[in-house]
Amino acid sequence: MADSFMHALETDQQAYFEQLRATIKEYDTDVVEKVADVMSSKNGLVYSQEGVFKYALTRNKHHFSFHSMVMYANADIYQLTGDLLPHVEQQKGCINYKSIEHMPLQSFIELIQQSARKDFSPVIAHYQKKS
């Protein structure tokens, strides 16, 4: 399923992204993974809950990104992201980083653990109402 995304990465990046994927799957068991376009990125790893976008991992020409609707919808997760990851470019619902060293696995684990604990049902209800 994720082959098109993973094969576009360098070998050391593949191992790193496998760890990110495993983290999401371990701590947020409500999500389903698929490969899809995200913003301007082709073939990102997209994680949805009840058909609503929740997270994505993408690779662009100049950087990597982690997109999070949980971060977008929860100010405390947004703050936690900035605290855990001081070397990334943070936006409202995503972070961009030029090197995998800028997003240490332990920080990502903490971010996903906290994100998975958040009640995502209001976001699901909002977006399901729109469709």
PDB file of C-alpha atoms in Angstrom:
ATOM      1  CA  MET A   1       0.000   0.000   0.000  1.00  0.00           C
ATOM      2  CA  ALA A   2       2.674   2.495   0.982  1.00  0.00           C
ATOM      3  CA  ASP A   3       5.212   1.238  -1.550  1.00  0.00           C
ATOM      4  CA  SER A   4       4.970   4.235  -3.878  1.00  0.00           C
ATOM      5  CA  PHE A   5       5.761   6.593  -0.999  1.00  0.00           C
ATOM      6  CA  MET A   6       8.490   4.462   0.566  1.00  0.00           C
ATOM      7  CA  HIS A   7      10.339   3.661  -2.670  1.00  0.00           C
ATOM      8  CA  ALA A   8      10.767   7.368  -3.404  1.00  0.00           C
ATOM      9  CA  LEU A   9      12.851   7.738  -0.225  1.00  0.00           C
ATOM     10  CA  GLU A  10      16.540   7.127   0.332  1.00  0.00           C
ATOM     11  CA  THR A  11      17.408   3.977   2.300  1.00  0.00           C
ATOM     12  CA  ASP A  12      18.023   5.711   5.649  1.00  0.00           C
ATOM     13  CA  GLN A  13      14.825   7.707   5.168  1.00  0.00           C
ATOM     14  CA  GLN A  14      12.851   4.506   4.507  1.00  0.00           C
ATOM     15  CA  ALA A  15      13.846   3.070   7.890  1.00  0.00           C
ATOM     16  CA  TYR A  16      12.945   6.333   9.613  1.00  0.00           C
ATOM     17  CA  PHE A  17       9.529   6.562   7.950  1.00  0.00           C
ATOM     18  CA  GLU A  18       8.820   2.908   8.756  1.00  0.00           C
ATOM     19  CA  GLN A  19       9.330   3.874  12.414  1.00  0.00           C
ATOM     20  CA  LEU A  20       6.941   6.831  12.041  1.00  0.00           C
ATOM     21  CA  ARG A  21       4.339   4.570  10.397  1.00  0.00           C
ATOM     22  CA  ALA A  22       4.728   1.968  13.148  1.00  0.00           C
ATOM     23  CA  THR A  23       4.304   4.689  15.791  1.00  0.00           C
ATOM     24  CA  ILE A  24       1.067   5.955  14.283  1.00  0.00           C
ATOM     25  CA  LYS A  25      -0.326   2.426  13.907  1.00  0.00           C
ATOM     26  CA  GLU A  26       0.670   1.452  17.466  1.00  0.00           C
ATOM     27  CA  TYR A  27      -0.687   4.484  19.312  1.00  0.00           C
ATOM     28  CA  ASP A  28      -3.628   5.527  17.139  1.00  0.00           C
ATOM     29  CA  THR A  29      -5.348   2.289  16.253  1.00  0.00           C
ATOM     30  CA  ASP A  30      -8.469   4.076  14.970  1.00  0.00           C
ATOM     31  CA  VAL A  31      -6.753   5.314  11.801  1.00  0.00           C
ATOM     32  CA  VAL A  32      -6.561   3.704   8.377  1.00  0.00           C
ATOM     33  CA  GLU A  33      -3.521   4.263   6.178  1.00  0.00           C
ATOM     34  CA  LYS A  34      -3.615   4.914   2.432  1.00  0.00           C
ATOM     35  CA  VAL A  35      -1.448   6.603  -0.170  1.00  0.00           C
ATOM     36  CA  ALA A  36      -2.957   9.831  -1.509  1.00  0.00           C
ATOM     37  CA  ASP A  37      -2.086  13.370  -2.528  1.00  0.00           C
ATOM     38  CA  VAL A  38      -1.874  15.897   0.299  1.00  0.00           C
ATOM     39  CA  MET A  39      -1.814  19.590  -0.548  1.00  0.00           C
ATOM     40  CA  SER A  40       0.881  19.860  -3.235  1.00  0.00           C
ATOM     41  CA  SER A  41       2.553  16.561  -2.297  1.00  0.00           C
ATOM     42  CA  LYS A  42       2.028  13.460  -4.407  1.00  0.00           C
ATOM     43  CA  ASN A  43       1.769   9.997  -2.868  1.00  0.00           C
ATOM     44  CA  GLY A  44       1.759  10.922   0.811  1.00  0.00           C
ATOM     45  CA  LEU A  45       0.894   8.497   3.592  1.00  0.00           C
ATOM     46  CA  VAL A  46      -2.567   9.597   4.712  1.00  0.00           C
ATOM     47  CA  TYR A  47      -4.241   8.460   7.924  1.00  0.00           C
ATOM     48  CA  SER A  48      -8.009   8.846   8.278  1.00  0.00           C
ATOM     49  CA  GLN A  49     -10.449   8.091  11.058  1.00  0.00           C
ATOM     50  CA  GLU A  50     -14.005   7.264  10.015  1.00  0.00           C
ATOM     51  CA  GLY A  51     -13.206   8.663   6.582  1.00  0.00           C
ATOM     52  CA  VAL A  52     -11.926  12.008   7.909  1.00  0.00           C
ATOM     53  CA  PHE A  53      -8.329  13.114   7.389  1.00  0.00           C
ATOM     54  CA  LYS A  54      -6.310  12.981  10.618  1.00  0.00           C
ATOM     55  CA  TYR A  55      -2.575  12.813   9.772  1.00  0.00           C
ATOM     56  CA  ALA A  56      -0.256  12.642   6.784  1.00  0.00           C
ATOM     57  CA  LEU A  57       3.431  12.098   6.171  1.00  0.00           C
ATOM     58  CA  THR A  58       4.740  13.654   2.974  1.00  0.00           C
ATOM     59  CA  ARG A  59       7.986  14.249   1.117  1.00  0.00           C
ATOM     60  CA  ASN A  60       8.448  17.317  -1.052  1.00  0.00           C
ATOM     61  CA  LYS A  61      11.406  18.361  -3.135  1.00  0.00           C
ATOM     62  CA  HIS A  62      13.032  20.323  -0.302  1.00  0.00           C
ATOM     63  CA  HIS A  63      11.525  19.010   2.930  1.00  0.00           C
ATOM     64  CA  PHE A  64       9.409  16.456   4.765  1.00  0.00           C
ATOM     65  CA  SER A  65       6.049  17.298   6.338  1.00  0.00           C
ATOM     66  CA  PHE A  66       3.808  15.917   9.030  1.00  0.00           C
ATOM     67  CA  HIS A  67       0.225  17.146   8.690  1.00  0.00           C
ATOM     68  CA  SER A  68      -2.106  16.845  11.671  1.00  0.00           C
ATOM     69  CA  MET A  69      -5.763  17.766  11.934  1.00  0.00           C
ATOM     70  CA  VAL A  70      -5.408  17.048  15.677  1.00  0.00           C
ATOM     71  CA  MET A  71      -2.781  19.788  15.947  1.00  0.00           C
ATOM     72  CA  TYR A  72      -4.990  22.101  13.872  1.00  0.00           C
ATOM     73  CA  ALA A  73      -8.015  21.519  16.131  1.00  0.00           C
ATOM     74  CA  ASN A  74      -6.283  21.512  19.543  1.00  0.00           C
ATOM     75  CA  ALA A  75      -4.200  24.434  20.802  1.00  0.00           C
ATOM     76  CA  ASP A  76      -2.479  22.283  23.436  1.00  0.00           C
ATOM     77  CA  ILE A  77      -1.249  19.825  20.786  1.00  0.00           C
ATOM     78  CA  TYR A  78      -0.054  22.765  18.693  1.00  0.00           C
ATOM     79  CA  GLN A  79       1.888  24.051  21.727  1.00  0.00           C
ATOM     80  CA  LEU A  80       3.255  20.579  22.505  1.00  0.00           C
ATOM     81  CA  THR A  81       4.487  20.278  18.927  1.00  0.00           C
ATOM     82  CA  GLY A  82       6.467  23.500  19.244  1.00  0.00           C
ATOM     83  CA  ASP A  83       7.879  22.419  22.598  1.00  0.00           C
ATOM     84  CA  LEU A  84       8.923  18.954  21.379  1.00  0.00           C
ATOM     85  CA  LEU A  85      10.217  19.999  17.969  1.00  0.00           C
ATOM     86  CA  PRO A  86      12.038  23.339  18.156  1.00  0.00           C
ATOM     87  CA  HIS A  87      13.950  22.785  14.883  1.00  0.00           C
ATOM     88  CA  VAL A  88      10.953  22.456  12.567  1.00  0.00           C
ATOM     89  CA  GLU A  89       8.921  25.041  10.700  1.00  0.00           C
ATOM     90  CA  GLN A  90       5.527  24.864  12.382  1.00  0.00           C
ATOM     91  CA  GLN A  91       2.312  25.991  10.768  1.00  0.00           C
ATOM     92  CA  LYS A  92      -1.244  25.721  12.092  1.00  0.00           C
ATOM     93  CA  GLY A  93      -1.778  22.132  10.992  1.00  0.00           C
ATOM     94  CA  CYS A  94       1.590  20.865   9.827  1.00  0.00           C
ATOM     95  CA  ILE A  95       5.305  20.900  10.415  1.00  0.00           C
ATOM     96  CA  ASN A  96       8.022  21.010   7.781  1.00  0.00           C
ATOM     97  CA  TYR A  97      11.555  19.807   8.357  1.00  0.00           C
ATOM     98  CA  LYS A  98      14.546  19.535   6.048  1.00  0.00           C
ATOM     99  CA  SER A  99      16.281  16.660   7.801  1.00  0.00           C
ATOM    100  CA  ILE A 100      14.995  13.589   9.623  1.00  0.00           C
ATOM    101  CA  GLU A 101      17.255  14.592  12.529  1.00  0.00           C
ATOM    102  CA  HIS A 102      14.968  17.593  13.117  1.00  0.00           C
ATOM    103  CA  MET A 103      12.104  15.304  14.137  1.00  0.00           C
ATOM    104  CA  PRO A 104      13.509  12.759  16.601  1.00  0.00           C
ATOM    105  CA  LEU A 105      11.515   9.562  16.899  1.00  0.00           C
ATOM    106  CA  GLN A 106      10.984   9.950  20.667  1.00  0.00           C
ATOM    107  CA  SER A 107       9.432  13.400  20.160  1.00  0.00           C
ATOM    108  CA  PHE A 108       7.185  12.038  17.404  1.00  0.00           C
ATOM    109  CA  ILE A 109       6.078   9.177  19.678  1.00  0.00           C
ATOM    110  CA  GLU A 110       5.113  11.658  22.415  1.00  0.00           C
ATOM    111  CA  LEU A 111       3.224  13.800  19.891  1.00  0.00           C
ATOM    112  CA  ILE A 112       1.269  10.820  18.506  1.00  0.00           C
ATOM    113  CA  GLN A 113       0.528   9.450  21.980  1.00  0.00           C
ATOM    114  CA  GLN A 114      -0.952  12.787  23.044  1.00  0.00           C
ATOM    115  CA  SER A 115      -2.770  13.271  19.738  1.00  0.00           C
ATOM    116  CA  ALA A 116      -4.349   9.818  19.882  1.00  0.00           C
ATOM    117  CA  ARG A 117      -5.764  10.582  23.342  1.00  0.00           C
ATOM    118  CA  LYS A 118      -7.686  13.590  22.013  1.00  0.00           C
ATOM    119  CA  ASP A 119     -11.383  13.213  21.271  1.00  0.00           C
ATOM    120  CA  PHE A 120     -11.479  13.423  17.480  1.00  0.00           C
ATOM    121  CA  SER A 121     -15.258  12.939  17.230  1.00  0.00           C
ATOM    122  CA  PRO A 122     -16.091  16.697  16.968  1.00  0.00           C
ATOM    123  CA  VAL A 123     -13.782  16.985  13.951  1.00  0.00           C
ATOM    124  CA  ILE A 124     -15.310  13.864  12.399  1.00  0.00           C
ATOM    125  CA  ALA A 125     -18.830  15.191  12.971  1.00  0.00           C
ATOM    126  CA  HIS A 126     -17.929  18.579  11.468  1.00  0.00           C
ATOM    127  CA  TYR A 127     -16.483  17.135   8.273  1.00  0.00           C
ATOM    128  CA  GLN A 128     -19.084  14.396   7.856  1.00  0.00           C
ATOM    129  CA  LYS A 129     -21.789  17.068   8.132  1.00  0.00           C
ATOM    130  CA  LYS A 130     -20.149  18.991   5.274  1.00  0.00           C
ATOM    131  CA  SER A 131     -20.230  16.049   2.871  1.00  0.00           C
TER     132      SER A 131
END
